[in-house]
PDB file of C-alpha atoms in Angstrom:
ATOM      1  CA  MET A   1     -20.076  10.453 -82.820  1.00 46.00           C
ATOM      2  CA  GLU A   2     -20.521   6.863 -81.683  1.00 47.00           C
ATOM      3  CA  PRO A   3     -17.670   7.018 -79.129  1.00 47.00           C
ATOM      4  CA  LEU A   4     -19.180  10.186 -77.675  1.00 47.00           C
ATOM      5  CA  PHE A   5     -22.586   8.486 -77.437  1.00 44.00           C
ATOM      6  CA  GLY A   6     -20.979   5.528 -75.634  1.00 47.00           C
ATOM      7  CA  VAL A   7     -19.332   7.835 -73.076  1.00 41.00           C
ATOM      8  CA  VAL A   8     -22.605   9.653 -72.403  1.00 41.00           C
ATOM      9  CA  LEU A   9     -24.472   6.357 -72.034  1.00 42.00           C
ATOM     10  CA  GLY A  10     -21.828   5.053 -69.612  1.00 46.00           C
ATOM     11  CA  LEU A  11     -22.135   8.184 -67.471  1.00 43.00           C
ATOM     12  CA  ILE A  12     -25.926   7.812 -67.375  1.00 42.00           C
ATOM     13  CA  LEU A  13     -25.653   4.182 -66.279  1.00 41.00           C
ATOM     14  CA  ALA A  14     -23.015   5.058 -63.682  1.00 41.00           C
ATOM     15  CA  VAL A  15     -25.290   7.704 -62.188  1.00 41.00           C
ATOM     16  CA  ALA A  16     -28.418   5.550 -62.363  1.00 41.00           C
ATOM     17  CA  SER A  17     -26.829   2.440 -60.850  1.00 40.00           C
ATOM     18  CA  PRO A  18     -26.151   3.862 -57.379  1.00 41.00           C
ATOM     19  CA  ALA A  19     -29.642   5.344 -57.309  1.00 40.00           C
ATOM     20  CA  HIS A  20     -31.087   1.934 -58.055  1.00 42.00           C
ATOM     21  CA  ASP A  21     -28.899   0.197 -55.478  1.00 53.00           C
ATOM     22  CA  SER A  22     -29.881   2.749 -52.832  1.00 72.00           C
ATOM     23  CA  CYS A  23     -33.519   1.714 -53.146  1.00 86.00           C
ATOM     24  CA  THR A  24     -33.357  -0.694 -50.217  1.00 87.00           C
ATOM     25  CA  CYS A  25     -34.685  -0.723 -46.672  1.00 90.00           C
ATOM     26  CA  ALA A  26     -31.974  -0.289 -44.053  1.00 90.00           C
ATOM     27  CA  THR A  27     -34.123  -1.655 -41.224  1.00 91.00           C
ATOM     28  CA  ASN A  28     -35.932  -4.564 -42.893  1.00 90.00           C
ATOM     29  CA  LYS A  29     -34.509  -7.280 -45.125  1.00 87.00           C
ATOM     30  CA  TRP A  30     -38.018  -8.537 -45.982  1.00 84.00           C
ATOM     31  CA  ALA A  31     -39.030  -5.257 -47.604  1.00 87.00           C
ATOM     32  CA  VAL A  32     -39.697  -5.103 -51.334  1.00 87.00           C
ATOM     33  CA  CYS A  33     -38.546  -1.731 -52.640  1.00 88.00           C
ATOM     34  CA  ALA A  34     -39.070   0.033 -55.954  1.00 87.00           C
ATOM     35  CA  GLN A  35     -38.369   3.497 -57.267  1.00 85.00           C
ATOM     36  CA  ASP A  36     -41.530   5.465 -58.026  1.00 81.00           C
ATOM     37  CA  GLY A  37     -39.596   8.270 -59.632  1.00 77.00           C
ATOM     38  CA  PRO A  38     -36.284  10.126 -59.527  1.00 79.00           C
ATOM     39  CA  GLY A  39     -34.982   9.920 -55.965  1.00 79.00           C
ATOM     40  CA  ASN A  40     -38.227   8.415 -54.634  1.00 85.00           C
ATOM     41  CA  CYS A  41     -37.950   4.875 -53.232  1.00 89.00           C
ATOM     42  CA  THR A  42     -40.986   3.127 -51.747  1.00 90.00           C
ATOM     43  CA  CYS A  43     -40.701  -0.068 -49.688  1.00 91.00           C
ATOM     44  CA  ARG A  44     -43.482  -2.432 -48.650  1.00 88.00           C
ATOM     45  CA  LEU A  45     -43.792  -5.773 -46.887  1.00 82.00           C
ATOM     46  CA  ALA A  46     -45.298  -8.855 -48.466  1.00 68.00           C
ATOM     47  CA  GLY A  47     -48.970  -9.101 -47.622  1.00 64.00           C
ATOM     48  CA  SER A  48     -49.231  -5.405 -46.803  1.00 71.00           C
ATOM     49  CA  ASP A  49     -50.031  -2.355 -48.915  1.00 74.00           C
ATOM     50  CA  HIS A  50     -48.682   0.020 -46.309  1.00 80.00           C
ATOM     51  CA  PRO A  51     -45.424   1.778 -47.191  1.00 87.00           C
ATOM     52  CA  LEU A  52     -42.576   1.343 -44.698  1.00 90.00           C
ATOM     53  CA  ASP A  53     -40.582   4.040 -42.970  1.00 91.00           C
ATOM     54  CA  CYS A  54     -37.092   2.575 -43.323  1.00 91.00           C
ATOM     55  CA  SER A  55     -35.565   5.215 -41.069  1.00 91.00           C
ATOM     56  CA  THR A  56     -37.003   3.410 -38.035  1.00 93.00           C
ATOM     57  CA  LEU A  57     -38.073  -0.081 -36.944  1.00 95.00           C
ATOM     58  CA  THR A  58     -41.001  -1.835 -38.571  1.00 93.00           C
ATOM     59  CA  SER A  59     -43.858  -2.589 -36.190  1.00 93.00           C
ATOM     60  CA  LYS A  60     -43.926  -6.085 -34.705  1.00 93.00           C
ATOM     61  CA  CYS A  61     -47.444  -6.654 -36.062  1.00 91.00           C
ATOM     62  CA  PHE A  62     -46.360  -5.982 -39.658  1.00 89.00           C
ATOM     63  CA  LEU A  63     -43.274  -8.168 -39.190  1.00 89.00           C
ATOM     64  CA  MET A  64     -45.306 -11.129 -37.949  1.00 87.00           C
ATOM     65  CA  LYS A  65     -47.726 -10.730 -40.842  1.00 83.00           C
ATOM     66  CA  ALA A  66     -44.807 -10.706 -43.281  1.00 82.00           C
ATOM     67  CA  GLU A  67     -43.417 -13.903 -41.725  1.00 80.00           C
ATOM     68  CA  MET A  68     -46.764 -15.619 -42.309  1.00 77.00           C
ATOM     69  CA  ASN A  69     -46.865 -14.455 -45.933  1.00 68.00           C
ATOM     70  CA  PRO A  70     -43.681 -15.725 -47.588  1.00 57.00           C
ATOM     71  CA  LEU A  71     -42.249 -13.802 -50.504  1.00 48.00           C
ATOM     72  CA  LYS A  72     -42.804 -15.490 -53.844  1.00 46.00           C
ATOM     73  CA  GLU A  73     -40.465 -13.387 -55.926  1.00 44.00           C
ATOM     74  CA  LYS A  74     -36.759 -12.645 -56.047  1.00 43.00           C
ATOM     75  CA  ARG A  75     -35.797 -14.814 -53.092  1.00 40.00           C
ATOM     76  CA  LEU A  76     -36.380 -18.091 -51.324  1.00 35.00           C
ATOM     77  CA  TRP A  77     -38.051 -17.867 -47.937  1.00 38.00           C
ATOM     78  CA  ARG A  78     -37.715 -20.205 -45.007  1.00 36.00           C
ATOM     79  CA  PRO A  79     -40.901 -20.479 -42.917  1.00 34.00           C
ATOM     80  CA  PRO A  80     -40.519 -19.809 -39.197  1.00 37.00           C
ATOM     81  CA  HIS A  81     -39.981 -22.747 -36.852  1.00 31.00           C
ATOM     82  CA  GLY A  82     -42.205 -23.594 -33.919  1.00 26.00           C
ATOM     83  CA  VAL A  83     -45.366 -21.885 -35.144  1.00 26.00           C
ATOM     84  CA  SER A  84     -47.901 -22.007 -32.318  1.00 27.00           C
ATOM     85  CA  ASP A  85     -51.661 -21.602 -32.487  1.00 33.00           C
ATOM     86  CA  SER A  86     -51.844 -19.490 -29.361  1.00 41.00           C
ATOM     87  CA  ASP A  87     -48.400 -18.066 -28.697  1.00 59.00           C
ATOM     88  CA  GLY A  88     -45.383 -17.110 -30.754  1.00 69.00           C
ATOM     89  CA  ILE A  89     -45.792 -16.437 -34.461  1.00 79.00           C
ATOM     90  CA  TYR A  90     -49.325 -16.166 -35.846  1.00 85.00           C
ATOM     91  CA  ASN A  91     -50.953 -14.200 -38.666  1.00 88.00           C
ATOM     92  CA  PRO A  92     -52.109 -11.055 -36.861  1.00 91.00           C
ATOM     93  CA  ASP A  93     -54.702  -8.405 -37.669  1.00 92.00           C
ATOM     94  CA  CYS A  94     -52.994  -5.011 -37.753  1.00 92.00           C
ATOM     95  CA  GLU A  95     -54.235  -1.450 -37.662  1.00 92.00           C
ATOM     96  CA  ASP A  96     -53.157   0.909 -40.457  1.00 90.00           C
ATOM     97  CA  SER A  97     -50.610   2.347 -38.017  1.00 90.00           C
ATOM     98  CA  GLY A  98     -48.985  -1.078 -37.586  1.00 91.00           C
ATOM     99  CA  ALA A  99     -50.427  -1.620 -34.095  1.00 93.00           C
ATOM    100  CA  PHE A 100     -52.031  -4.933 -33.170  1.00 94.00           C
ATOM    101  CA  LYS A 101     -55.796  -5.044 -33.075  1.00 94.00           C
ATOM    102  CA  ALA A 102     -56.957  -5.821 -29.543  1.00 95.00           C
ATOM    103  CA  ARG A 103     -58.690  -9.036 -30.659  1.00 95.00           C
ATOM    104  CA  GLN A 104     -56.855 -11.676 -32.683  1.00 94.00           C
ATOM    105  CA  CYS A 105     -58.423 -14.779 -34.253  1.00 92.00           C
ATOM    106  CA  ASN A 106     -57.167 -17.819 -36.111  1.00 86.00           C
ATOM    107  CA  GLN A 107     -58.686 -19.844 -38.925  1.00 80.00           C
ATOM    108  CA  SER A 108     -60.556 -22.102 -36.513  1.00 79.00           C
ATOM    109  CA  SER A 109     -62.639 -19.148 -35.223  1.00 83.00           C
ATOM    110  CA  SER A 110     -60.739 -19.126 -31.947  1.00 90.00           C
ATOM    111  CA  CYS A 111     -60.120 -15.602 -30.643  1.00 93.00           C
ATOM    112  CA  TRP A 112     -58.159 -13.983 -27.816  1.00 94.00           C
ATOM    113  CA  CYS A 113     -57.100 -10.535 -26.595  1.00 95.00           C
ATOM    114  CA  VAL A 114     -53.524  -9.293 -26.884  1.00 94.00           C
ATOM    115  CA  ASN A 115     -51.400  -6.457 -25.546  1.00 93.00           C
ATOM    116  CA  THR A 116     -49.429  -3.933 -27.599  1.00 94.00           C
ATOM    117  CA  ALA A 117     -46.649  -6.547 -27.934  1.00 93.00           C
ATOM    118  CA  GLY A 118     -49.089  -8.989 -29.549  1.00 93.00           C
ATOM    119  CA  VAL A 119     -48.835 -11.388 -26.597  1.00 92.00           C
ATOM    120  CA  ARG A 120     -52.013 -13.195 -25.542  1.00 93.00           C
ATOM    121  CA  ARG A 121     -53.425 -11.935 -22.249  1.00 91.00           C
ATOM    122  CA  THR A 122     -56.774 -13.797 -22.042  1.00 91.00           C
ATOM    123  CA  GLU A 123     -58.127 -17.294 -22.443  1.00 91.00           C
ATOM    124  CA  LYS A 124     -59.241 -18.265 -25.933  1.00 90.00           C
ATOM    125  CA  GLY A 125     -62.868 -17.832 -26.854  1.00 91.00           C
ATOM    126  CA  GLY A 126     -65.159 -17.770 -29.863  1.00 90.00           C
ATOM    127  CA  ARG A 127     -65.914 -15.013 -32.353  1.00 89.00           C
ATOM    128  CA  SER A 128     -68.201 -13.438 -29.778  1.00 90.00           C
ATOM    129  CA  LEU A 129     -65.197 -12.633 -27.551  1.00 92.00           C
ATOM    130  CA  SER A 130     -64.971  -8.891 -26.946  1.00 92.00           C
ATOM    131  CA  CYS A 131     -61.700  -7.033 -26.301  1.00 93.00           C
ATOM    132  CA  SER A 132     -62.579  -3.539 -25.157  1.00 91.00           C
ATOM    133  CA  GLU A 133     -59.064  -2.064 -25.425  1.00 93.00           C
ATOM    134  CA  LEU A 134     -55.510  -2.750 -26.500  1.00 94.00           C
ATOM    135  CA  VAL A 135     -53.677  -2.844 -23.176  1.00 93.00           C
ATOM    136  CA  ARG A 136     -50.240  -1.310 -23.314  1.00 93.00           C
ATOM    137  CA  THR A 137     -47.119  -3.296 -22.440  1.00 92.00           C
ATOM    138  CA  ARG A 138     -45.383  -0.860 -20.129  1.00 91.00           C
ATOM    139  CA  TRP A 139     -42.343  -2.860 -19.029  1.00 91.00           C
ATOM    140  CA  ILE A 140     -40.258  -5.429 -20.825  1.00 93.00           C
ATOM    141  CA  TYR A 141     -37.710  -7.484 -18.894  1.00 93.00           C
ATOM    142  CA  ILE A 142     -34.917  -9.021 -20.910  1.00 94.00           C
ATOM    143  CA  GLU A 143     -32.589 -11.609 -19.403  1.00 93.00           C
ATOM    144  CA  LEU A 144     -29.647 -12.959 -21.322  1.00 93.00           C
ATOM    145  CA  THR A 145     -26.449 -14.823 -20.618  1.00 92.00           C
ATOM    146  CA  HIS A 146     -23.121 -14.720 -22.400  1.00 90.00           C
ATOM    147  CA  LYS A 147     -20.935 -17.726 -22.973  1.00 85.00           C
ATOM    148  CA  ARG A 148     -18.960 -18.698 -19.892  1.00 72.00           C
ATOM    149  CA  GLY A 149     -15.829 -18.856 -21.982  1.00 65.00           C
ATOM    150  CA  SER A 150     -16.061 -15.103 -22.394  1.00 60.00           C
ATOM    151  CA  SER A 151     -14.231 -12.945 -19.922  1.00 65.00           C
ATOM    152  CA  ALA A 152     -16.189 -11.276 -17.154  1.00 75.00           C
ATOM    153  CA  PHE A 153     -16.681  -7.600 -17.888  1.00 87.00           C
ATOM    154  CA  GLY A 154     -17.155  -4.558 -15.708  1.00 90.00           C
ATOM    155  CA  ALA A 155     -20.825  -3.825 -15.003  1.00 90.00           C
ATOM    156  CA  PRO A 156     -20.605  -0.157 -16.105  1.00 93.00           C
ATOM    157  CA  ASP A 157     -18.914  -1.193 -19.364  1.00 94.00           C
ATOM    158  CA  VAL A 158     -21.649  -3.739 -20.127  1.00 93.00           C
ATOM    159  CA  ALA A 159     -24.379  -1.192 -19.407  1.00 95.00           C
ATOM    160  CA  LYS A 160     -22.677   1.370 -21.637  1.00 95.00           C
ATOM    161  CA  ALA A 161     -22.204  -1.077 -24.530  1.00 94.00           C
ATOM    162  CA  LEU A 162     -25.822  -2.293 -24.435  1.00 96.00           C
ATOM    163  CA  THR A 163     -27.194   1.240 -24.116  1.00 96.00           C
ATOM    164  CA  GLN A 164     -25.234   2.262 -27.194  1.00 95.00           C
ATOM    165  CA  LEU A 165     -26.459  -0.862 -29.010  1.00 95.00           C
ATOM    166  CA  PHE A 166     -30.127  -0.161 -28.298  1.00 96.00           C
ATOM    167  CA  GLU A 167     -29.731   3.499 -29.223  1.00 96.00           C
ATOM    168  CA  SER A 168     -27.753   3.071 -32.450  1.00 94.00           C
ATOM    169  CA  ARG A 169     -29.182  -0.183 -33.837  1.00 95.00           C
ATOM    170  CA  TYR A 170     -32.791  -0.084 -32.608  1.00 95.00           C
ATOM    171  CA  LYS A 171     -33.307   3.715 -32.400  1.00 95.00           C
ATOM    172  CA  LEU A 172     -34.374   3.468 -28.747  1.00 96.00           C
ATOM    173  CA  ARG A 173     -33.736   6.563 -26.696  1.00 95.00           C
ATOM    174  CA  PRO A 174     -31.720   5.868 -23.506  1.00 95.00           C
ATOM    175  CA  LYS A 175     -34.473   7.280 -21.301  1.00 95.00           C
ATOM    176  CA  TYR A 176     -36.514   4.135 -21.985  1.00 96.00           C
ATOM    177  CA  ILE A 177     -33.742   1.879 -20.653  1.00 95.00           C
ATOM    178  CA  ALA A 178     -34.680   1.850 -16.972  1.00 93.00           C
ATOM    179  CA  ALA A 179     -31.909  -0.457 -15.735  1.00 92.00           C
ATOM    180  CA  ILE A 180     -29.139  -2.805 -16.817  1.00 94.00           C
ATOM    181  CA  LYS A 181     -27.677  -5.172 -14.225  1.00 93.00           C
ATOM    182  CA  TYR A 182     -24.788  -7.552 -14.713  1.00 92.00           C
ATOM    183  CA  ASP A 183     -24.016 -10.599 -12.585  1.00 89.00           C
ATOM    184  CA  PRO A 184     -21.715 -12.772 -14.739  1.00 89.00           C
ATOM    185  CA  PRO A 185     -22.827 -14.442 -16.897  1.00 89.00           C
ATOM    186  CA  LEU A 186     -26.383 -13.062 -16.411  1.00 91.00           C
ATOM    187  CA  ILE A 187     -27.409  -9.674 -17.825  1.00 93.00           C
ATOM    188  CA  GLN A 188     -30.770  -8.145 -16.917  1.00 94.00           C
ATOM    189  CA  ILE A 189     -32.327  -5.294 -18.902  1.00 95.00           C
ATOM    190  CA  ARG A 190     -35.525  -3.452 -18.080  1.00 94.00           C
ATOM    191  CA  LEU A 191     -37.221  -1.294 -20.688  1.00 95.00           C
ATOM    192  CA  ASP A 192     -39.861   1.118 -19.376  1.00 94.00           C
ATOM    193  CA  GLN A 193     -42.222   3.011 -21.667  1.00 93.00           C
ATOM    194  CA  SER A 194     -45.509   4.008 -20.040  1.00 86.00           C
ATOM    195  CA  LYS A 195     -46.355   6.363 -22.904  1.00 86.00           C
ATOM    196  CA  LYS A 196     -45.001   6.375 -26.433  1.00 87.00           C
ATOM    197  CA  PRO A 197     -44.899   9.540 -28.507  1.00 88.00           C
ATOM    198  CA  ARG A 198     -45.605   8.956 -32.187  1.00 87.00           C
ATOM    199  CA  TRP A 199     -42.004   9.673 -33.165  1.00 90.00           C
ATOM    200  CA  ASP A 200     -40.422   7.147 -30.770  1.00 94.00           C
ATOM    201  CA  VAL A 201     -39.991   3.428 -31.414  1.00 95.00           C
ATOM    202  CA  ASP A 202     -42.050   1.022 -29.338  1.00 96.00           C
ATOM    203  CA  ILE A 203     -40.168  -1.126 -26.817  1.00 96.00           C
ATOM    204  CA  ALA A 204     -42.153  -4.160 -28.069  1.00 95.00           C
ATOM    205  CA  ASP A 205     -40.692  -3.640 -31.552  1.00 96.00           C
ATOM    206  CA  VAL A 206     -37.215  -3.184 -30.071  1.00 96.00           C
ATOM    207  CA  ALA A 207     -37.502  -6.427 -28.088  1.00 95.00           C
ATOM    208  CA  TYR A 208     -38.683  -8.306 -31.198  1.00 95.00           C
ATOM    209  CA  TYR A 209     -35.803  -7.025 -33.335  1.00 95.00           C
ATOM    210  CA  PHE A 210     -33.341  -7.860 -30.558  1.00 96.00           C
ATOM    211  CA  GLU A 211     -34.760 -11.381 -30.174  1.00 94.00           C
ATOM    212  CA  LYS A 212     -34.455 -11.962 -33.921  1.00 93.00           C
ATOM    213  CA  ASP A 213     -30.857 -10.731 -33.872  1.00 94.00           C
ATOM    214  CA  VAL A 214     -29.874 -13.024 -30.996  1.00 93.00           C
ATOM    215  CA  ASN A 215     -31.547 -16.023 -32.678  1.00 91.00           C
ATOM    216  CA  ASN A 216     -29.574 -15.406 -35.909  1.00 90.00           C
ATOM    217  CA  ASP A 217     -32.748 -14.526 -37.808  1.00 89.00           C
ATOM    218  CA  SER A 218     -32.166 -10.790 -38.043  1.00 92.00           C
ATOM    219  CA  VAL A 219     -34.720  -8.502 -39.645  1.00 91.00           C
ATOM    220  CA  PHE A 220     -31.914  -6.211 -40.778  1.00 91.00           C
ATOM    221  CA  PRO A 221     -30.146  -6.832 -44.110  1.00 87.00           C
ATOM    222  CA  SER A 222     -27.598  -9.647 -44.150  1.00 76.00           C
ATOM    223  CA  ASN A 223     -24.671  -7.220 -44.077  1.00 71.00           C
ATOM    224  CA  SER A 224     -25.840  -5.806 -40.747  1.00 77.00           C
ATOM    225  CA  GLN A 225     -25.574  -8.745 -38.336  1.00 83.00           C
ATOM    226  CA  LEU A 226     -25.599  -8.233 -34.578  1.00 88.00           C
ATOM    227  CA  SER A 227     -22.198  -7.617 -33.019  1.00 87.00           C
ATOM    228  CA  VAL A 228     -21.817  -6.593 -29.391  1.00 89.00           C
ATOM    229  CA  SER A 229     -18.433  -5.730 -27.917  1.00 89.00           C
ATOM    230  CA  VAL A 230     -17.370  -4.448 -24.526  1.00 90.00           C
ATOM    231  CA  ASN A 231     -14.137  -2.468 -24.635  1.00 88.00           C
ATOM    232  CA  GLY A 232     -13.187  -4.256 -27.840  1.00 86.00           C
ATOM    233  CA  ASP A 233     -13.969  -7.780 -26.543  1.00 88.00           C
ATOM    234  CA  ALA A 234     -16.906  -9.650 -28.069  1.00 88.00           C
ATOM    235  CA  LEU A 235     -19.952 -10.244 -25.869  1.00 89.00           C
ATOM    236  CA  ALA A 236     -21.176 -13.645 -27.107  1.00 89.00           C
ATOM    237  CA  ILE A 237     -24.857 -13.880 -26.156  1.00 90.00           C
ATOM    238  CA  GLU A 238     -25.909 -17.455 -25.441  1.00 87.00           C
ATOM    239  CA  LYS A 239     -29.491 -17.487 -24.128  1.00 89.00           C
ATOM    240  CA  LEU A 240     -32.341 -14.985 -24.075  1.00 92.00           C
ATOM    241  CA  TRP A 241     -35.631 -14.658 -22.181  1.00 92.00           C
ATOM    242  CA  ILE A 242     -38.190 -11.862 -22.588  1.00 92.00           C
ATOM    243  CA  TYR A 243     -41.026 -11.065 -20.171  1.00 92.00           C
ATOM    244  CA  TYR A 244     -43.864  -8.593 -20.784  1.00 92.00           C
ATOM    245  CA  VAL A 245     -45.608  -6.594 -18.048  1.00 90.00           C
ATOM    246  CA  ASP A 246     -48.807  -4.753 -18.993  1.00 91.00           C
ATOM    247  CA  GLU A 247     -50.446  -1.712 -17.466  1.00 91.00           C
ATOM    248  CA  LYS A 248     -53.281  -4.019 -16.394  1.00 89.00           C
ATOM    249  CA  PRO A 249     -52.931  -7.611 -15.148  1.00 87.00           C
ATOM    250  CA  PRO A 250     -53.805 -10.400 -17.590  1.00 87.00           C
ATOM    251  CA  GLU A 251     -57.355 -11.721 -17.581  1.00 83.00           C
ATOM    252  CA  PHE A 252     -56.794 -15.450 -17.597  1.00 76.00           C
ATOM    253  CA  CYS A 253     -59.672 -17.283 -15.897  1.00 67.00           C
ATOM    254  CA  MET A 254     -59.156 -19.373 -12.768  1.00 48.00           C
ATOM    255  CA  ARG A 255     -59.793 -22.736 -14.439  1.00 46.00           C
ATOM    256  CA  GLN A 256     -56.135 -23.605 -14.830  1.00 47.00           C
ATOM    257  CA  LEU A 257     -55.356 -22.428 -11.315  1.00 45.00           C
ATOM    258  CA  ALA A 258     -58.328 -24.336  -9.915  1.00 44.00           C
ATOM    259  CA  ALA A 259     -57.204 -27.455 -11.747  1.00 45.00           C
ATOM    260  CA  GLY A 260     -53.726 -27.088 -10.267  1.00 48.00           C
ATOM    261  CA  ILE A 261     -55.098 -26.575  -6.762  1.00 54.00           C
ATOM    262  CA  SER A 262     -57.410 -29.584  -7.175  1.00 54.00           C
ATOM    263  CA  ALA A 263     -54.461 -31.723  -8.220  1.00 56.00           C
ATOM    264  CA  VAL A 264     -52.465 -30.608  -5.178  1.00 57.00           C
ATOM    265  CA  VAL A 265     -55.407 -31.255  -2.838  1.00 59.00           C
ATOM    266  CA  THR A 266     -55.918 -34.712  -4.368  1.00 62.00           C
ATOM    267  CA  VAL A 267     -52.266 -35.606  -3.832  1.00 63.00           C
ATOM    268  CA  VAL A 268     -52.391 -34.375  -0.224  1.00 66.00           C
ATOM    269  CA  VAL A 269     -55.605 -36.315   0.514  1.00 67.00           C
ATOM    270  CA  LEU A 270     -54.249 -39.490  -1.064  1.00 71.00           C
ATOM    271  CA  THR A 271     -50.973 -39.143   0.851  1.00 73.00           C
ATOM    272  CA  ALA A 272     -52.838 -38.589   4.109  1.00 73.00           C
ATOM    273  CA  GLY A 273     -55.130 -41.541   3.390  1.00 73.00           C
ATOM    274  CA  VAL A 274     -52.216 -43.848   2.684  1.00 78.00           C
ATOM    275  CA  GLY A 275     -50.481 -42.651   5.837  1.00 75.00           C
ATOM    276  CA  ILE A 276     -53.545 -43.289   7.982  1.00 84.00           C
ATOM    277  CA  ALA A 277     -54.021 -46.736   6.413  1.00 79.00           C
ATOM    278  CA  VAL A 278     -50.388 -47.643   7.169  1.00 78.00           C
ATOM    279  CA  LEU A 279     -50.788 -46.486  10.773  1.00 78.00           C
ATOM    280  CA  LEU A 280     -53.965 -48.551  11.211  1.00 80.00           C
ATOM    281  CA  ILE A 281     -52.292 -51.640   9.758  1.00 82.00           C
ATOM    282  CA  LEU A 282     -49.274 -51.214  12.042  1.00 78.00           C
ATOM    283  CA  ARG A 283     -51.538 -50.736  15.037  1.00 77.00           C
ATOM    284  CA  TRP A 284     -53.555 -53.842  14.135  1.00 72.00           C
ATOM    285  CA  LEU A 285     -50.368 -55.896  13.762  1.00 73.00           C
ATOM    286  CA  HIS A 286     -49.065 -54.608  17.079  1.00 70.00           C
ATOM    287  CA  THR A 287     -52.371 -55.424  18.835  1.00 73.00           C
ATOM    288  CA  ARG A 288     -52.491 -58.876  17.284  1.00 65.00           C
ATOM    289  CA  THR A 289     -48.935 -59.629  18.388  1.00 64.00           C
ATOM    290  CA  TYR A 290     -49.707 -58.388  21.915  1.00 57.00           C
ATOM    291  CA  LYS A 291     -52.805 -60.595  22.165  1.00 57.00           C
ATOM    292  CA  LYS A 292     -50.861 -63.649  20.982  1.00 57.00           C
ATOM    293  CA  PHE A 293     -48.170 -62.914  23.570  1.00 56.00           C
ATOM    294  CA  GLU A 294     -50.790 -62.406  26.276  1.00 56.00           C
ATOM    295  CA  SER A 295     -52.585 -65.700  25.439  1.00 61.00           C
ATOM    296  CA  LYS A 296     -49.310 -67.646  25.510  1.00 57.00           C
ATOM    297  CA  GLU A 297     -48.402 -66.158  28.883  1.00 58.00           C
ATOM    298  CA  MET A 298     -51.821 -67.054  30.348  1.00 60.00           C
ATOM    299  CA  ARG A 299     -51.504 -70.644  29.154  1.00 61.00           C
ATOM    300  CA  GLU A 300     -48.092 -70.915  30.804  1.00 60.00           C
ATOM    301  CA  ILE A 301     -49.471 -69.546  34.095  1.00 60.00           C
ATOM    302  CA  LYS A 302     -52.371 -72.003  34.050  1.00 57.00           C
ATOM    303  CA  ALA A 303     -50.060 -74.909  33.306  1.00 59.00           C
ATOM    304  CA  SER A 304     -47.751 -73.998  36.180  1.00 61.00           C
ATOM    305  CA  SER A 305     -50.690 -73.696  38.610  1.00 59.00           C
ATOM    306  CA  LEU A 306     -51.894 -77.176  37.740  1.00 56.00           C
ATOM    307  CA  GLU A 307     -48.530 -78.613  38.508  1.00 56.00           C
TER     308      GLU A 307
END
């Protein structure tokens, strides 16, 4: 009887083990997952009570909030580098949908307005600052370079490889990839998404995941690191720049521009003043020399007339 019981117990454990191991999030390594019941796995981020849909990308707002709330259980967590008060990583306020709230504030009661990518688009103000709407980021320009040691590839092959990457890894439909241009070693990518249906990923989330991958700080599990190849040859990405273009222009005030113009005008005026002063000094020296020469000549003429 005991051997039979041991066999049955082993079969139960063998069946239960894969089910337990499968309770992970395929698109987010920071997710904490637990089984609520047979075949039901629920994943959440630290600092958030909202369940995650691990079949697609996690919103950028939730990701940034998770980065500002380190996990205290099961793993060590390295805080992000280069935390900035105004740009980069901050602790955002998110809607239940995962979207950024139009107005963001920090602990010092300084507030600003952001776009759908969470990027600041106004000057900072106080708690009285009003942000009437969350302006959509319609275009995202991505520029990257590959290592010069890598071979130059054909432009169509690069475009095909990156399109497949964005579609398979980031769930972005090819229709949102407006253009990919290749001028070795520079690669330019333009993502265009004027409207986003609920079932599609947001290009801001795609750009954030891609940036994390390139910077070796992937949001995906550790066994799913970024690997890009063109016709079997590795495309070693070296540098990355991302630019956001909103449906409406940013609302930065003219103070910084005015300060820059004032500085330029001051430099021009000072340069002109120094130039005029140098010219006056040279003219005075020339006049003085001429008068000395003229006086000497007159004395010589008078002396010769007396003789």
